[in-house]
Amino acid sequence: MPETFMVVEVQPTLYGDTIHIPGFKRIQEVECDERSNTVRLVIRYDNNSVEVHKLRIGMGGDEFNGYWELGVKRLRDGHEILYYEHKVYRNGTWMAVDPPAA
């Protein structure tokens, strides 16, 4: 399987910043830039996949309870818990991908 990686920058908010990634496999690394309030994600993906994934990266709040956790990261306004919602497009609809049970 020809897996490769990309680097994506997002600015997480309470409502989330959405990115679409074909062949998404996993988030390998998370780096934060406190000055610009951005998060850099190193993402592994499958080059040959035609499956489209949608990730919504957000911080704190009830909006993201129960979603995938990226951990506590230092941003401009202090330490924030970062989350992401993961959906995949199948059979004409977006389907949620549930995080592993804790």
XYZ file of N, CA and C in Angstrom:
306
model
N 0.845 -1.179 0.000
C 0.000 0.000 0.000
C 0.891 1.244 0.000
N 0.815 2.092 -1.012
C 1.700 3.251 -1.102
C 1.258 4.398 -0.196
N 1.584 4.298 1.086
C 1.245 5.362 2.023
C 2.281 6.468 1.932
N 1.835 7.684 2.021
C 2.732 8.828 2.032
C 2.185 9.826 3.046
N 2.794 10.991 3.160
C 2.301 11.941 4.147
C 2.205 13.341 3.559
N 1.417 14.178 4.233
C 1.289 15.590 3.871
C 1.252 16.389 5.161
N 1.578 17.659 5.060
C 1.500 18.564 6.201
C 0.382 19.552 5.914
N -0.534 19.687 6.871
C -1.692 20.567 6.723
C -1.715 21.521 7.908
N -1.971 22.802 7.661
C -2.110 23.776 8.745
C -3.570 24.178 8.884
N -4.040 24.207 10.127
C -5.419 24.623 10.414
C -5.401 25.588 11.591
N -6.468 26.360 11.712
C -6.653 27.231 12.868
C -7.893 26.743 13.602
N -7.695 25.911 14.623
C -8.853 25.360 15.325
C -9.633 26.429 16.070
N -10.955 26.315 16.021
C -11.849 27.220 16.739
C -12.823 26.358 17.514
N -13.745 26.989 18.206
C -14.755 26.221 18.934
C -15.656 25.447 17.975
N -15.827 25.957 16.750
C -16.688 25.279 15.779
C -15.912 24.373 14.843
N -14.600 24.537 14.790
C -13.768 23.644 14.004
C -13.420 24.168 12.628
N -12.266 23.747 12.148
C -11.767 24.059 10.812
C -11.779 22.744 10.041
N -12.444 22.702 8.881
C -12.646 21.450 8.148
C -11.660 21.302 6.997
N -11.100 20.093 6.858
C -10.232 19.762 5.731
C -10.708 18.447 5.127
N -10.526 18.294 3.814
C -10.892 17.063 3.111
C -9.610 16.399 2.622
N -9.461 15.095 2.901
C -8.244 14.379 2.549
C -8.586 13.034 1.921
N -8.229 12.828 0.649
C -8.448 11.515 0.029
C -7.492 10.487 0.626
N -7.992 9.295 0.914
C -7.154 8.202 1.394
C -6.592 8.368 2.787
N -7.220 9.183 3.644
C -6.729 9.435 5.001
C -6.516 8.128 5.769
N -5.381 8.020 6.450
C -5.076 6.859 7.302
C -5.024 7.254 8.774
N -4.191 8.254 9.090
C -4.064 8.673 10.491
C -3.307 9.996 10.587
N -3.463 10.650 11.731
C -2.668 11.832 12.044
C -1.438 11.320 12.778
N -0.279 11.565 12.202
C 0.951 11.013 12.754
C 1.590 11.941 13.781
N 1.472 13.251 13.565
C 2.145 14.200 14.440
C 1.351 15.490 14.506
N 1.398 16.161 15.656
C 0.695 17.429 15.843
C 1.686 18.444 16.401
N 1.841 19.584 15.720
C 2.700 20.669 16.194
C 1.849 21.927 16.283
N 2.111 22.761 17.279
C 1.343 23.997 17.432
C 2.250 25.207 17.350
N 1.762 26.265 16.704
C 2.446 27.551 16.644
C 1.595 28.534 17.430
N 2.053 28.826 18.625
C 1.301 29.655 19.554
C 1.114 31.084 19.034
N 2.103 31.642 18.336
C 2.014 33.027 17.858
C 0.927 33.203 16.810
N 0.848 32.266 15.861
C -0.150 32.405 14.793
C -1.420 31.607 15.092
N -1.434 30.928 16.246
C -2.597 30.134 16.667
C -2.965 29.074 15.622
N -1.946 28.461 15.027
C -2.192 27.409 14.041
C -1.678 26.069 14.543
N -2.259 25.022 13.992
C -1.858 23.660 14.308
C -1.409 23.014 13.009
N -0.213 22.426 13.023
C 0.324 21.698 11.875
C 0.123 20.216 12.110
N -0.527 19.557 11.156
C -0.786 18.125 11.260
C 0.024 17.391 10.199
N 0.782 16.382 10.619
C 1.445 15.500 9.669
C 0.489 14.326 9.492
N -0.039 14.177 8.270
C -1.105 13.211 7.998
C -0.614 12.123 7.048
N -0.844 10.881 7.421
C -0.553 9.738 6.548
C -1.787 9.462 5.702
N -1.577 9.182 4.424
C -2.701 8.862 3.543
C -2.254 7.876 2.473
N -3.223 7.234 1.849
C -2.974 6.245 0.804
C -3.106 6.931 -0.553
N -2.014 6.945 -1.297
C -1.967 7.591 -2.614
C -2.992 7.055 -3.609
N -3.308 5.778 -3.522
C -4.179 5.147 -4.519
C -5.651 5.114 -4.122
N -5.970 5.593 -2.938
C -7.350 5.534 -2.463
C -8.199 6.621 -3.122
N -9.437 6.270 -3.419
C -10.378 7.259 -3.951
C -11.389 7.667 -2.885
N -11.257 7.100 -1.699
C -12.168 7.396 -0.593
C -11.820 8.770 -0.004
N -12.820 9.637 0.147
C -12.593 10.984 0.672
C -12.989 11.034 2.145
N -12.109 11.612 2.955
C -12.345 11.761 4.386
C -12.438 13.242 4.718
N -13.265 13.562 5.708
C -13.444 14.945 6.150
C -13.072 15.002 7.626
N -12.133 15.889 7.970
C -11.733 16.084 9.359
C -12.084 17.498 9.774
N -12.727 17.623 10.921
C -13.028 18.951 11.471
C -12.251 19.073 12.773
N -11.257 19.976 12.778
C -10.364 20.148 13.911
C -10.906 21.287 14.772
N -11.080 21.032 16.065
C -11.610 22.052 16.959
C -10.960 21.975 18.321
N -11.327 22.907 19.187
C -10.758 22.908 20.532
C -11.845 23.067 21.580
N -11.652 22.327 22.674
C -12.512 22.427 23.840
C -13.997 22.380 23.545
N -14.776 22.747 24.510
C -16.212 22.881 24.332
C -16.976 21.573 24.214
N -18.281 21.633 24.416
C -19.143 20.453 24.346
C -19.320 19.959 22.919
N -19.087 20.839 21.948
C -19.258 20.510 20.541
C -18.471 19.256 20.134
N -17.298 19.051 20.767
C -16.414 17.969 20.354
C -16.333 16.821 21.353
N -17.176 16.807 22.372
C -17.128 15.708 23.339
C -17.352 14.379 22.647
N -16.505 13.399 22.936
C -16.664 12.078 22.352
C -15.978 11.903 21.011
N -15.299 12.927 20.513
C -14.589 12.800 19.240
C -13.143 12.387 19.475
N -12.401 12.218 18.405
C -10.996 11.831 18.476
C -10.202 12.943 19.153
N -9.317 12.604 20.081
C -8.515 13.601 20.782
C -7.135 13.724 20.164
N -6.666 14.969 20.042
C -5.297 15.226 19.605
C -4.408 15.593 20.785
N -5.003 15.711 21.974
C -4.242 16.021 23.185
C -4.312 17.486 23.567
N -3.657 17.810 24.678
C -3.611 19.185 25.182
C -2.423 19.879 24.522
N -2.708 21.008 23.881
C -1.664 21.735 23.167
C -1.669 23.196 23.592
N -0.495 23.831 23.543
C -0.373 25.245 23.906
C -0.676 26.113 22.691
N -1.707 26.931 22.820
C -2.062 27.897 21.781
C -1.999 29.299 22.372
N -2.373 30.289 21.597
C -2.227 31.690 22.008
C -2.895 31.993 23.352
N -4.072 31.460 23.579
C -4.824 31.781 24.802
C -4.592 30.781 25.932
N -3.536 29.996 25.853
C -3.241 29.029 26.900
C -3.322 27.608 26.381
N -3.437 26.660 27.295
C -3.509 25.246 26.917
C -4.936 24.874 26.537
N -5.088 24.220 25.415
C -6.404 23.809 24.910
C -6.392 22.322 24.593
N -7.541 21.674 24.791
C -7.680 20.293 24.363
C -8.167 20.320 22.916
N -7.405 19.688 22.019
C -7.777 19.663 20.606
C -8.441 18.342 20.261
N -9.472 18.428 19.428
C -10.242 17.259 19.008
C -10.390 17.280 17.494
N -10.760 16.133 16.934
C -11.183 16.155 15.537
C -12.324 15.189 15.315
N -13.240 15.628 14.473
C -14.369 14.818 14.037
C -13.948 14.198 12.706
N -14.167 12.907 12.551
C -13.718 12.185 11.357
C -14.929 11.582 10.660
N -15.107 11.942 9.383
C -16.188 11.373 8.569
C -15.614 10.889 7.249
N -16.255 9.882 6.677
C -15.841 9.347 5.384
C -17.059 9.361 4.458
N -16.820 9.658 3.181
C -17.918 9.725 2.211
C -18.118 8.355 1.573
N -19.256 7.722 1.882
C -19.579 6.397 1.339
C -21.048 6.351 0.962
N -21.335 5.714 -0.163
C -22.704 5.520 -0.624
C -23.505 6.820 -0.663
N -22.853 7.902 -1.070
C -23.546 9.168 -1.245
C -23.827 9.950 0.018
N -23.192 9.588 1.140
C -23.435 10.316 2.383
C -22.168 10.332 3.241
N -22.081 11.329 4.130
C -20.960 11.395 5.072
C -21.280 10.520 6.279
N -20.412 9.567 6.582
C -20.608 8.659 7.712
C -19.528 8.934 8.761
N -19.935 9.044 10.021
C -18.992 9.301 11.122
C -18.137 8.065 11.382
N -16.868 8.305 11.646
C -15.945 7.255 12.058
C -15.723 7.452 13.539
N -16.185 6.515 14.341
C -16.107 6.653 15.795
C -14.696 6.389 16.297
N -14.282 7.148 17.329
C -12.964 6.917 17.917
C -12.933 5.591 18.655
N -11.747 5.044 18.875
C -11.667 3.798 19.637
C -12.154 4.032 21.068
N -12.778 3.022 21.653
C -13.273 3.143 23.034
C -12.109 3.333 23.988
N -12.309 4.219 24.952
C -11.235 4.517 25.906
C -11.044 3.419 26.919
